[in-house]
mmCIF file of C-alpha atoms and ligand atoms in Angstrom:
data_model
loop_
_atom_site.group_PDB
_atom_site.id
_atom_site.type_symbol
_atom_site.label_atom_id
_atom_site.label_comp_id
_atom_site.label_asym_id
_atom_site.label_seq_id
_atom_site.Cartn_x
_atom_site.Cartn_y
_atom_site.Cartn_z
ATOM 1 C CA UNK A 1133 -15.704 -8.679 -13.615
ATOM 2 C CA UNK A 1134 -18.640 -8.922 -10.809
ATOM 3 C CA UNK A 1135 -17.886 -10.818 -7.433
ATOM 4 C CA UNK A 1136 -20.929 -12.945 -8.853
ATOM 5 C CA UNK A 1137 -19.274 -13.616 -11.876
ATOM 6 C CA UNK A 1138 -15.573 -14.409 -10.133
ATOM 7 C CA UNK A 1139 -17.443 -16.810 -7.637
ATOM 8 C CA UNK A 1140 -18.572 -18.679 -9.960
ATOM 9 C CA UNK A 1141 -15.636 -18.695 -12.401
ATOM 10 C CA UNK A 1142 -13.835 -19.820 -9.682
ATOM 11 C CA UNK A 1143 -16.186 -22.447 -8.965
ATOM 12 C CA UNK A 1144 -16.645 -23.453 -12.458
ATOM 13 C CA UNK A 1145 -12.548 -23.588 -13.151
ATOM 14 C CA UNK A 1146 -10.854 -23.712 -9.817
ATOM 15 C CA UNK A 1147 -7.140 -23.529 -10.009
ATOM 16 C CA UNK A 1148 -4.403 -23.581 -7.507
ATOM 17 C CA UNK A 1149 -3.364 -20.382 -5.630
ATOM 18 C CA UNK A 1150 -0.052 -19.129 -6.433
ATOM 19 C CA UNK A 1151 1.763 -17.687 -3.866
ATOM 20 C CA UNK A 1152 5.047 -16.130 -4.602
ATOM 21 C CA UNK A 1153 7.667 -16.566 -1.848
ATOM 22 C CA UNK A 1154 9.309 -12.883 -2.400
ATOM 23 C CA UNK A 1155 8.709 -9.707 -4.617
ATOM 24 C CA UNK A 1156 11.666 -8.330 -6.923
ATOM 25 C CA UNK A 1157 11.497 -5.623 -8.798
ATOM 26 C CA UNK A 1158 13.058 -5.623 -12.588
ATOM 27 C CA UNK A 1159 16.078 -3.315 -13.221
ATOM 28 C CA UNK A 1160 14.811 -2.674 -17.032
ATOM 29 C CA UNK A 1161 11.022 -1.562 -17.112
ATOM 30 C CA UNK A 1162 9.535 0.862 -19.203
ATOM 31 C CA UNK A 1163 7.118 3.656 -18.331
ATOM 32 C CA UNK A 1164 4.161 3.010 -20.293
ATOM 33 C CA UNK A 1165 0.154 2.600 -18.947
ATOM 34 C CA UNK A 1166 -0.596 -1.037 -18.972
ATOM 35 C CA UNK A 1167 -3.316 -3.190 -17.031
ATOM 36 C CA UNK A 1168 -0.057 -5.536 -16.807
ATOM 37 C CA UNK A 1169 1.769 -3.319 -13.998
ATOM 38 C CA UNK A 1170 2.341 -5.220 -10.619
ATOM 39 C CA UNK A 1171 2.955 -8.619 -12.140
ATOM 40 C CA UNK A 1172 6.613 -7.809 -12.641
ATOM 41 C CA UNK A 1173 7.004 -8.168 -9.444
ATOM 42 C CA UNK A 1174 6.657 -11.991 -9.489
ATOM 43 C CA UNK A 1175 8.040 -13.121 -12.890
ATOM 44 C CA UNK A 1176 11.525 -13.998 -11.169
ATOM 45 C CA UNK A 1177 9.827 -15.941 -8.008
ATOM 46 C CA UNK A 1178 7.637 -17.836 -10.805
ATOM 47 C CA UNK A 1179 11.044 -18.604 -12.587
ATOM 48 C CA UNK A 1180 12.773 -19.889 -9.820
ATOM 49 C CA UNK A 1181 10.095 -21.508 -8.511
ATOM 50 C CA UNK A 1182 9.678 -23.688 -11.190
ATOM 51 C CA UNK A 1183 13.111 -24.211 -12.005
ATOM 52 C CA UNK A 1184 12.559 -22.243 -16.187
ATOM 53 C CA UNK A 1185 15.828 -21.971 -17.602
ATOM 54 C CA UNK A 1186 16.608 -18.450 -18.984
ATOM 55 C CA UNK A 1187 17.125 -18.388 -22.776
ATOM 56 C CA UNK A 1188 13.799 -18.448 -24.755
ATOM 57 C CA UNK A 1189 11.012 -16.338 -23.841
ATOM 58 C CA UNK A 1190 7.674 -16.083 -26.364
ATOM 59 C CA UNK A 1191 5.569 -13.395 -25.611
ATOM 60 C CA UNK A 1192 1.631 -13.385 -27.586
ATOM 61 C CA UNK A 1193 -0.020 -9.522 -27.394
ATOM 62 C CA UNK A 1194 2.800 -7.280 -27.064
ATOM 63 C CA UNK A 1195 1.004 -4.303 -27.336
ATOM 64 C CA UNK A 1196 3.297 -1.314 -26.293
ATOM 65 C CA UNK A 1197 5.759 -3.780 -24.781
ATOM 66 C CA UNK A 1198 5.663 -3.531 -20.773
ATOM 67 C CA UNK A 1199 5.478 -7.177 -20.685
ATOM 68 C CA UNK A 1200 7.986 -7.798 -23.350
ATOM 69 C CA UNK A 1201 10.611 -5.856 -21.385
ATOM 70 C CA UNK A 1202 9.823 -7.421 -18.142
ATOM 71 C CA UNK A 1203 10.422 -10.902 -19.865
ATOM 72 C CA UNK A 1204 13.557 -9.287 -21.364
ATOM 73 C CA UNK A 1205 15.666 -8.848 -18.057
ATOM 74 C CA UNK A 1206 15.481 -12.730 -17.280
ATOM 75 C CA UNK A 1207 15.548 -14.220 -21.069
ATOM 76 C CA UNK A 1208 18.513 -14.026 -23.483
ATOM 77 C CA UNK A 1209 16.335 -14.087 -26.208
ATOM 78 C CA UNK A 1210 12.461 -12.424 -26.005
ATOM 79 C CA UNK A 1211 10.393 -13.028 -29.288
ATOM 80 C CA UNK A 1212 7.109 -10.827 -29.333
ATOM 81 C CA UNK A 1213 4.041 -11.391 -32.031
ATOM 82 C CA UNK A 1214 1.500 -9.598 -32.131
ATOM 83 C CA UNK A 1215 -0.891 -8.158 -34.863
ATOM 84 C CA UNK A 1216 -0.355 -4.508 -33.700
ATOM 85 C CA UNK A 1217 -3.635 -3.130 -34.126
ATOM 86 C CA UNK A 1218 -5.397 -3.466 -30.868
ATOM 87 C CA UNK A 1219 -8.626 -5.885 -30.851
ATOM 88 C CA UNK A 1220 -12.038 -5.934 -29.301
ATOM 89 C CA UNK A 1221 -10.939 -5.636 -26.032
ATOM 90 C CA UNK A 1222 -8.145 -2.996 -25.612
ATOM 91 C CA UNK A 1223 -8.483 1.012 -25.424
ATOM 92 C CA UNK A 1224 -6.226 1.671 -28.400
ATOM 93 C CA UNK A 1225 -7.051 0.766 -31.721
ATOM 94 C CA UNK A 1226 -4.866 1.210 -34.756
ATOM 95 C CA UNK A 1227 -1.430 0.292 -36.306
ATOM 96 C CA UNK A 1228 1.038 0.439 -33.429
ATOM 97 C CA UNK A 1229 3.907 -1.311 -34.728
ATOM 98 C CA UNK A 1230 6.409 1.390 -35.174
ATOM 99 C CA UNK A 1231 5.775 3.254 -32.080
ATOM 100 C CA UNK A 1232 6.179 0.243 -30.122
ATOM 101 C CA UNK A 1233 8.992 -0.797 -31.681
ATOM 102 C CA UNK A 1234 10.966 2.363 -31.762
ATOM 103 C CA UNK A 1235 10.195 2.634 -27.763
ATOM 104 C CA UNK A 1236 11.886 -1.219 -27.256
ATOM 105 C CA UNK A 1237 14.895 -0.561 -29.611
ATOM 106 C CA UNK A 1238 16.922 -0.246 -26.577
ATOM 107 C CA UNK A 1239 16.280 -3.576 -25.444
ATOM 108 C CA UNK A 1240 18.148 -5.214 -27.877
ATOM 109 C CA UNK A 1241 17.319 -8.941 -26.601
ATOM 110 C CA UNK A 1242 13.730 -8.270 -28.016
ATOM 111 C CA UNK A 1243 12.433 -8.897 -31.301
ATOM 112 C CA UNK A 1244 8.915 -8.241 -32.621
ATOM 113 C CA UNK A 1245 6.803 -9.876 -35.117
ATOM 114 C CA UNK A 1246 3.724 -8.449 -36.860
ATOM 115 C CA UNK A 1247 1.831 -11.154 -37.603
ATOM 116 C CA UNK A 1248 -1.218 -13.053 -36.215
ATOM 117 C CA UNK A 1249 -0.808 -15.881 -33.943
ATOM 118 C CA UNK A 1250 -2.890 -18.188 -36.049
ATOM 119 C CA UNK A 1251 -0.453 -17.530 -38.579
ATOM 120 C CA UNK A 1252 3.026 -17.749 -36.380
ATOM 121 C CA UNK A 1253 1.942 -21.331 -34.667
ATOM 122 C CA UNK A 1254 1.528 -22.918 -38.218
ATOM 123 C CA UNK A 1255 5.202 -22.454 -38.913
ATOM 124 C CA UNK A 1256 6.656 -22.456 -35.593
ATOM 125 C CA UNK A 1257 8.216 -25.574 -33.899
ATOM 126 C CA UNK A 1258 10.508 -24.259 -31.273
ATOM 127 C CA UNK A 1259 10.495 -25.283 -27.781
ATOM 128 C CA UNK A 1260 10.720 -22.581 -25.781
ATOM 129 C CA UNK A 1261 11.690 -21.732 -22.109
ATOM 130 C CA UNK A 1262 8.537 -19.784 -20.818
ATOM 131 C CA UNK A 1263 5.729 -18.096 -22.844
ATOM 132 C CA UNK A 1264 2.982 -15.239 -22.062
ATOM 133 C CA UNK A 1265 0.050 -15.396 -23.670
ATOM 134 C CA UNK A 1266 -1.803 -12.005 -23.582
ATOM 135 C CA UNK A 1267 -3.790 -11.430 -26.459
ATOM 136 C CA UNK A 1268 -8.005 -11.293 -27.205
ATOM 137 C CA UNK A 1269 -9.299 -12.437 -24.373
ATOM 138 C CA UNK A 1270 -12.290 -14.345 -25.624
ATOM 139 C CA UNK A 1271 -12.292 -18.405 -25.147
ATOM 140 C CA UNK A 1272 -11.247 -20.140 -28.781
ATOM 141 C CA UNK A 1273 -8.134 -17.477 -29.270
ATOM 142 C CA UNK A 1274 -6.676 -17.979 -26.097
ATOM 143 C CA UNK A 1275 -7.291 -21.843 -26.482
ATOM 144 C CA UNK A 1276 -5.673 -22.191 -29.319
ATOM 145 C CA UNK A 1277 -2.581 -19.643 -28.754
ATOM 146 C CA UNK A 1278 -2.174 -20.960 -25.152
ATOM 147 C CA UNK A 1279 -2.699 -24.835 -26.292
ATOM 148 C CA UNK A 1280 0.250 -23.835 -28.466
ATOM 149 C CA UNK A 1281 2.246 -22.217 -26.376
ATOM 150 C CA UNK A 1282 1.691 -24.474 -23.370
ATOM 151 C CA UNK A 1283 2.837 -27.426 -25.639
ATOM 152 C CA UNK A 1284 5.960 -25.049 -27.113
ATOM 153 C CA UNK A 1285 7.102 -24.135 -23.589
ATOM 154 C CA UNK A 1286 8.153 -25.294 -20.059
ATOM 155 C CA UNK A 1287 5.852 -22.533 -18.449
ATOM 156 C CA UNK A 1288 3.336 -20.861 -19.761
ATOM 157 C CA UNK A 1289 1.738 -17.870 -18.367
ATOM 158 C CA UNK A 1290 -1.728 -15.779 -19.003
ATOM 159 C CA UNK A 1291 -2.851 -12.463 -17.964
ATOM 160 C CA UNK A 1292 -6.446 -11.446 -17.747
ATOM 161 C CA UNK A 1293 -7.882 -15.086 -15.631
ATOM 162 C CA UNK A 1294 -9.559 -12.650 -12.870
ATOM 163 C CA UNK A 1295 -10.624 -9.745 -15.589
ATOM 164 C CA UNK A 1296 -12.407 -12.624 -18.020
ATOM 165 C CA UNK A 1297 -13.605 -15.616 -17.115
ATOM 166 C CA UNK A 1298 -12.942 -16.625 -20.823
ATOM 167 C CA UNK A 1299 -9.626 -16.784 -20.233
ATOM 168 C CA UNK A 1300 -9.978 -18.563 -16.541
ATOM 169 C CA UNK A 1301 -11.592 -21.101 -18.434
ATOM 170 C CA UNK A 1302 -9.444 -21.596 -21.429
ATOM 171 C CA UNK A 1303 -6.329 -21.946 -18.699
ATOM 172 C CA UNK A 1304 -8.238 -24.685 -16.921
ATOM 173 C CA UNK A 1305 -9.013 -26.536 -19.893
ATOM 174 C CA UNK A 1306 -5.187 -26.216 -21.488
ATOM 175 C CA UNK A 1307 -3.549 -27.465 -18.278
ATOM 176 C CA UNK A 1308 -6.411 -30.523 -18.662
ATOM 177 C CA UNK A 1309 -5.926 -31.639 -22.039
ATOM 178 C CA UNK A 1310 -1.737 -31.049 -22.050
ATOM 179 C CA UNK A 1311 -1.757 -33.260 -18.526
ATOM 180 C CA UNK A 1312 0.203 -29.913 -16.525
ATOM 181 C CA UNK A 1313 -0.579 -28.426 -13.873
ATOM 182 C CA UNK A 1314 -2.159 -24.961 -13.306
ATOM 183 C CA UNK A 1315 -2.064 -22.075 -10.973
ATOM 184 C CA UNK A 1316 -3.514 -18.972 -10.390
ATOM 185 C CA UNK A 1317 -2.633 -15.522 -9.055
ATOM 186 C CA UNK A 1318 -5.275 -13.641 -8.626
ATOM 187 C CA UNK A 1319 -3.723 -9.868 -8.452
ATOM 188 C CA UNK A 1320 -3.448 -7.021 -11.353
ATOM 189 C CA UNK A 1321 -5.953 -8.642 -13.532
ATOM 190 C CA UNK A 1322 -4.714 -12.311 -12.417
ATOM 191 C CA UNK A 1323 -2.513 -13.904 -13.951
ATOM 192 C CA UNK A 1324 -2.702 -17.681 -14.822
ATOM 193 C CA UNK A 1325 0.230 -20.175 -14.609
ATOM 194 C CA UNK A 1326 0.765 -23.390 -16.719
ATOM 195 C CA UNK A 1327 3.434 -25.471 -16.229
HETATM 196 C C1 SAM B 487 -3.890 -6.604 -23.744
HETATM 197 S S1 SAM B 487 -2.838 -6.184 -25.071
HETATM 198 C C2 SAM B 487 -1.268 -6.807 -24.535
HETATM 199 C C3 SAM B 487 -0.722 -6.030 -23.377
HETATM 200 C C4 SAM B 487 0.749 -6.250 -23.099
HETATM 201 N N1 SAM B 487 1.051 -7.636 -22.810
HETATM 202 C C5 SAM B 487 1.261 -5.354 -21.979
HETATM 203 O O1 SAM B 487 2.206 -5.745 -21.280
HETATM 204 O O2 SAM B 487 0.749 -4.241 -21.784
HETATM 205 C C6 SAM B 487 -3.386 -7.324 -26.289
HETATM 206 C C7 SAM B 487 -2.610 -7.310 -27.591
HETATM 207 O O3 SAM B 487 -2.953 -8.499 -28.299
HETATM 208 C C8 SAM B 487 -2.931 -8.226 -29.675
HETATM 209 N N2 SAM B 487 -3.715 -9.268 -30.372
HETATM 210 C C9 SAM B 487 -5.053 -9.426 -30.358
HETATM 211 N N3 SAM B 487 -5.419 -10.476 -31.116
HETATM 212 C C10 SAM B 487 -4.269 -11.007 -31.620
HETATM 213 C C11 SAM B 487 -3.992 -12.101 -32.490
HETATM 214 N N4 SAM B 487 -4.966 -12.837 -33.036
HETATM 215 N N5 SAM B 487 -2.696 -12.389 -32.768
HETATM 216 C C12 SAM B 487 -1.682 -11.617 -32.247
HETATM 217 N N6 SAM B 487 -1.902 -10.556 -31.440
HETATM 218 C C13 SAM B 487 -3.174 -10.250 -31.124
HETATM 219 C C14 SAM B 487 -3.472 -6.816 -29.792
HETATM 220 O O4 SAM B 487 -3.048 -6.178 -30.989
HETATM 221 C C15 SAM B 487 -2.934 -6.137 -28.519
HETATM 222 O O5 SAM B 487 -1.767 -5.402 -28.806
#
């Protein structure tokens, strides 16, 4: 995204910095190219910080599963949904499911789900512990997924708020019409906090 554009997404949605007190590194992590890398570095700070208890973990856009394994060292239990075929806005297109999930069979805390979200929220009432939502980053998906998942969860996270101001946007308005708060960190991509 342009400064131009950043200044005035910023203006437009402003959000609270988040600044993590310390940096840890994950023991499990995977090896894989991913416009996600750096913001393991701050998923345990965010967790402590906010007091999230460690058993449920939601992930929305998987792809090839960097995220998913992050979120696996701190959760008992990581659930991961995503269509599997890329969308309008990653490199790789095409059916992915296998690949990823014979790379994350070793992380046997994860389980993935082909479907779409619009399809998993209708039959879904869990509350969960934390949640990532990661998927198309245009305005109405990431409303709708993250207005799910910020409802569904304690914390709520969202990558992409510096990369698209669609998403910047849809973070300010979730944390507006749940009544939570909502932070950003504005590194690797950014990464937007709801809790
Ligand atoms: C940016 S990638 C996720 C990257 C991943 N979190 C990582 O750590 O590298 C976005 C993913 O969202 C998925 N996706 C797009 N639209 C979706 C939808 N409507 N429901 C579920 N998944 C979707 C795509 O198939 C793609 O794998």
């Amino acid at each position: 995204m342009s400064s131009l554009k950043k200044f005035i997404a910023n203006k437009l949605y402003p959000l609270a910095l988040y600044v993590p007190k310390q940096k840890s590194i994950p023991e499990k992590m995977i090896d894989i190219p991913t416009a996600w890398k750096g913001l393991e570095l701050i998923i345990e700070d965010i967790l402590i910080h906010f007091n999230i208890g460690r058993e449920s973990c939601i992930e929305f856009g998987v792809e090839f599963g960097y995220s998913s394994v992050v979120f696996s060292n701190y959760f008992q239990k990581v659930k991961g949904v995503d269509i599997f075929i890329g969308d309008e806005h990653t490199e790789h297109k095409g059916d992915h499911f296998e690949q990823t999930k014979k790379s994350l069979e070793q992380f046997k805390n994860i389980e993935l789900f082909k479907s779409d979200y619009q399809d998993w929220i209708k039959q879904d009432d869990q509350q969960y512990d934390f949640a990532h939502v990661d998927i198309v980053h245009n305005y109405k998906e990431t409303y709708e997924c993250g207005f799910w998942a910020a409802k569904h969860s304690k914390c709520c996270i969202f990558h992409d708020t510096e990369s698209f101001p669609s998403v910047k946007r849809a973070v300010y308005d979730i944390a507006k019409n749940t009544g939570k708060k909502a932070y950003n960190y504005p590194f690797h991509n950014g990464l937007g906090i709801i809790v």
